[in-house]
Each structure stands twice: as C-alpha cells, then as structure tokens.
PDB file of C-alpha atoms in Angstrom:
ATOM      1  CA  UNK A   1      -0.076  -0.090  -0.004  1.00  0.00           C
ATOM      2  CA  UNK A   2       1.326   3.529  -0.659  1.00  0.00           C
ATOM      3  CA  UNK A   3       0.361   6.733   1.345  1.00  0.00           C
ATOM      4  CA  UNK A   4       0.524  10.101  -0.249  1.00  0.00           C
ATOM      5  CA  UNK A   5       1.962  12.512   2.301  1.00  0.00           C
ATOM      6  CA  UNK A   6       1.528  16.251   2.583  1.00  0.00           C
ATOM      7  CA  UNK A   7       4.317  18.169   4.233  1.00  0.00           C
ATOM      8  CA  UNK A   8       5.237  21.584   5.425  1.00  0.00           C
ATOM      9  CA  UNK A   9       8.009  23.600   3.885  1.00  0.00           C
ATOM     10  CA  UNK A  10      11.378  21.723   4.229  1.00  0.00           C
ATOM     11  CA  UNK A  11       9.438  18.303   4.348  1.00  0.00           C
ATOM     12  CA  UNK A  12       8.446  18.849   8.040  1.00  0.00           C
ATOM     13  CA  UNK A  13       5.293  17.922   9.720  1.00  0.00           C
ATOM     14  CA  UNK A  14       4.297  15.363   7.067  1.00  0.00           C
ATOM     15  CA  UNK A  15       0.556  13.922   7.395  1.00  0.00           C
ATOM     16  CA  UNK A  16      -1.117  11.335   5.458  1.00  0.00           C
ATOM     17  CA  UNK A  17      -3.166  12.929   2.874  1.00  0.00           C
ATOM     18  CA  UNK A  18      -4.537   9.916   1.088  1.00  0.00           C
ATOM     19  CA  UNK A  19      -4.064   6.216   0.178  1.00  0.00           C
ATOM     20  CA  UNK A  20      -3.265   5.059  -3.290  1.00  0.00           C
ATOM     21  CA  UNK A  21      -5.982   2.400  -3.981  1.00  0.00           C
ATOM     22  CA  UNK A  22      -3.536  -0.048  -5.497  1.00  0.00           C
ATOM     23  CA  UNK A  23      -2.316  -3.202  -3.890  1.00  0.00           C
ATOM     24  CA  UNK A  24       1.305  -3.952  -4.750  1.00  0.00           C
ATOM     25  CA  UNK A  25       2.873  -7.468  -4.762  1.00  0.00           C
ATOM     26  CA  UNK A  26       5.929  -6.452  -3.108  1.00  0.00           C
ATOM     27  CA  UNK A  27       7.738  -3.464  -1.553  1.00  0.00           C
ATOM     28  CA  UNK A  28       9.938  -3.267  -4.507  1.00  0.00           C
ATOM     29  CA  UNK A  29       7.129  -2.797  -6.903  1.00  0.00           C
ATOM     30  CA  UNK A  30       5.687  -0.183  -4.574  1.00  0.00           C
ATOM     31  CA  UNK A  31       8.939   1.810  -4.417  1.00  0.00           C
ATOM     32  CA  UNK A  32       9.150   1.588  -8.319  1.00  0.00           C
ATOM     33  CA  UNK A  33       5.877   3.341  -8.524  1.00  0.00           C
ATOM     34  CA  UNK A  34       6.675   6.183  -5.999  1.00  0.00           C
ATOM     35  CA  UNK A  35       7.531   8.831  -8.529  1.00  0.00           C
ATOM     36  CA  UNK A  36       4.576   8.168 -10.756  1.00  0.00           C
ATOM     37  CA  UNK A  37       2.144   8.059  -8.011  1.00  0.00           C
ATOM     38  CA  UNK A  38       3.556  11.538  -6.622  1.00  0.00           C
ATOM     39  CA  UNK A  39       3.274  13.018 -10.107  1.00  0.00           C
ATOM     40  CA  UNK A  40      -0.363  11.818 -10.295  1.00  0.00           C
ATOM     41  CA  UNK A  41      -1.301  13.339  -6.805  1.00  0.00           C
ATOM     42  CA  UNK A  42       0.035  16.897  -7.344  1.00  0.00           C
ATOM     43  CA  UNK A  43      -3.489  18.154  -6.194  1.00  0.00           C
ATOM     44  CA  UNK A  44      -2.573  17.609  -2.374  1.00  0.00           C
ATOM     45  CA  UNK A  45      -2.920  21.081  -0.830  1.00  0.00           C
ATOM     46  CA  UNK A  46       0.523  21.192   0.877  1.00  0.00           C
ATOM     47  CA  UNK A  47       3.756  23.132  -0.059  1.00  0.00           C
ATOM     48  CA  UNK A  48       5.720  19.563  -0.515  1.00  0.00           C
ATOM     49  CA  UNK A  49       4.263  16.083  -1.146  1.00  0.00           C
ATOM     50  CA  UNK A  50       5.761  12.617  -0.838  1.00  0.00           C
ATOM     51  CA  UNK A  51       4.873   9.066  -0.744  1.00  0.00           C
ATOM     52  CA  UNK A  52       5.710   6.155   1.553  1.00  0.00           C
ATOM     53  CA  UNK A  53       5.183   2.481   0.949  1.00  0.00           C
ATOM     54  CA  UNK A  54       3.697   0.560   3.773  1.00  0.00           C
ATOM     55  CA  UNK A  55       2.760  -3.063   4.356  1.00  0.00           C
ATOM     56  CA  UNK A  56      -1.086  -3.566   4.601  1.00  0.00           C
ATOM     57  CA  UNK A  57      -3.035  -6.018   6.652  1.00  0.00           C
ATOM     58  CA  UNK A  58      -2.220  -7.196  10.228  1.00  0.00           C
ATOM     59  CA  UNK A  59       1.333  -6.911  11.253  1.00  0.00           C
ATOM     60  CA  UNK A  60       2.909  -9.077  13.976  1.00  0.00           C
ATOM     61  CA  UNK A  61       6.052  -8.477  15.952  1.00  0.00           C
ATOM     62  CA  UNK A  62       8.297 -11.390  16.852  1.00  0.00           C
ATOM     63  CA  UNK A  63      10.122 -11.074  20.229  1.00  0.00           C
ATOM     64  CA  UNK A  64      13.645 -12.656  20.086  1.00  0.00           C
ATOM     65  CA  UNK A  65      13.179 -13.584  23.798  1.00  0.00           C
ATOM     66  CA  UNK A  66      10.325 -14.086  26.317  1.00  0.00           C
ATOM     67  CA  UNK A  67       9.212 -10.813  28.175  1.00  0.00           C
ATOM     68  CA  UNK A  68      10.867 -10.629  31.387  1.00  0.00           C
ATOM     69  CA  UNK A  69       7.540 -10.995  33.247  1.00  0.00           C
ATOM     70  CA  UNK A  70       7.211 -14.628  31.740  1.00  0.00           C
ATOM     71  CA  UNK A  71      10.647 -15.805  32.463  1.00  0.00           C
ATOM     72  CA  UNK A  72      11.371 -18.006  35.262  1.00  0.00           C
TER      73      UNK A  72
END
C-alpha cells in the first residue's frame, strides 16, 4: 500500500493526505511506482508532497526472547 503525504516547507510535519488504491505485490514494486504516484497526486494542498510504501494487513512483531515477566 502507498500513502501520499502532505508536508510543510522543508519536508516537515508530514501527514497522510490519502492512500493510493493499488495493492502492490512487493515493496520493490511499490517503491518503483513512487515517482509516478507522486506525479499523479499533485493536487494535494501542501507545499511539499511525498509518498511512503507501507505493508497492509495485520502486522505481527516477533520477540527474540520472552518478556521478562514470563521468564522463570
């Protein structure tokens, strides 16, 4: 998934302006499409726009060790 970001001057205070309704098969495909999607979304009302690829769906974190409260 790709998010179009609207930023203040100097790429500061960026916020998500919209999500691109395309599901990419990989992060590499998403990154390859960044420039084209930014060019298609120039109507975002911010001085600077950018884009960010993100994983969609549920994300799970894997701990390398058990939390200290569970150790014996």
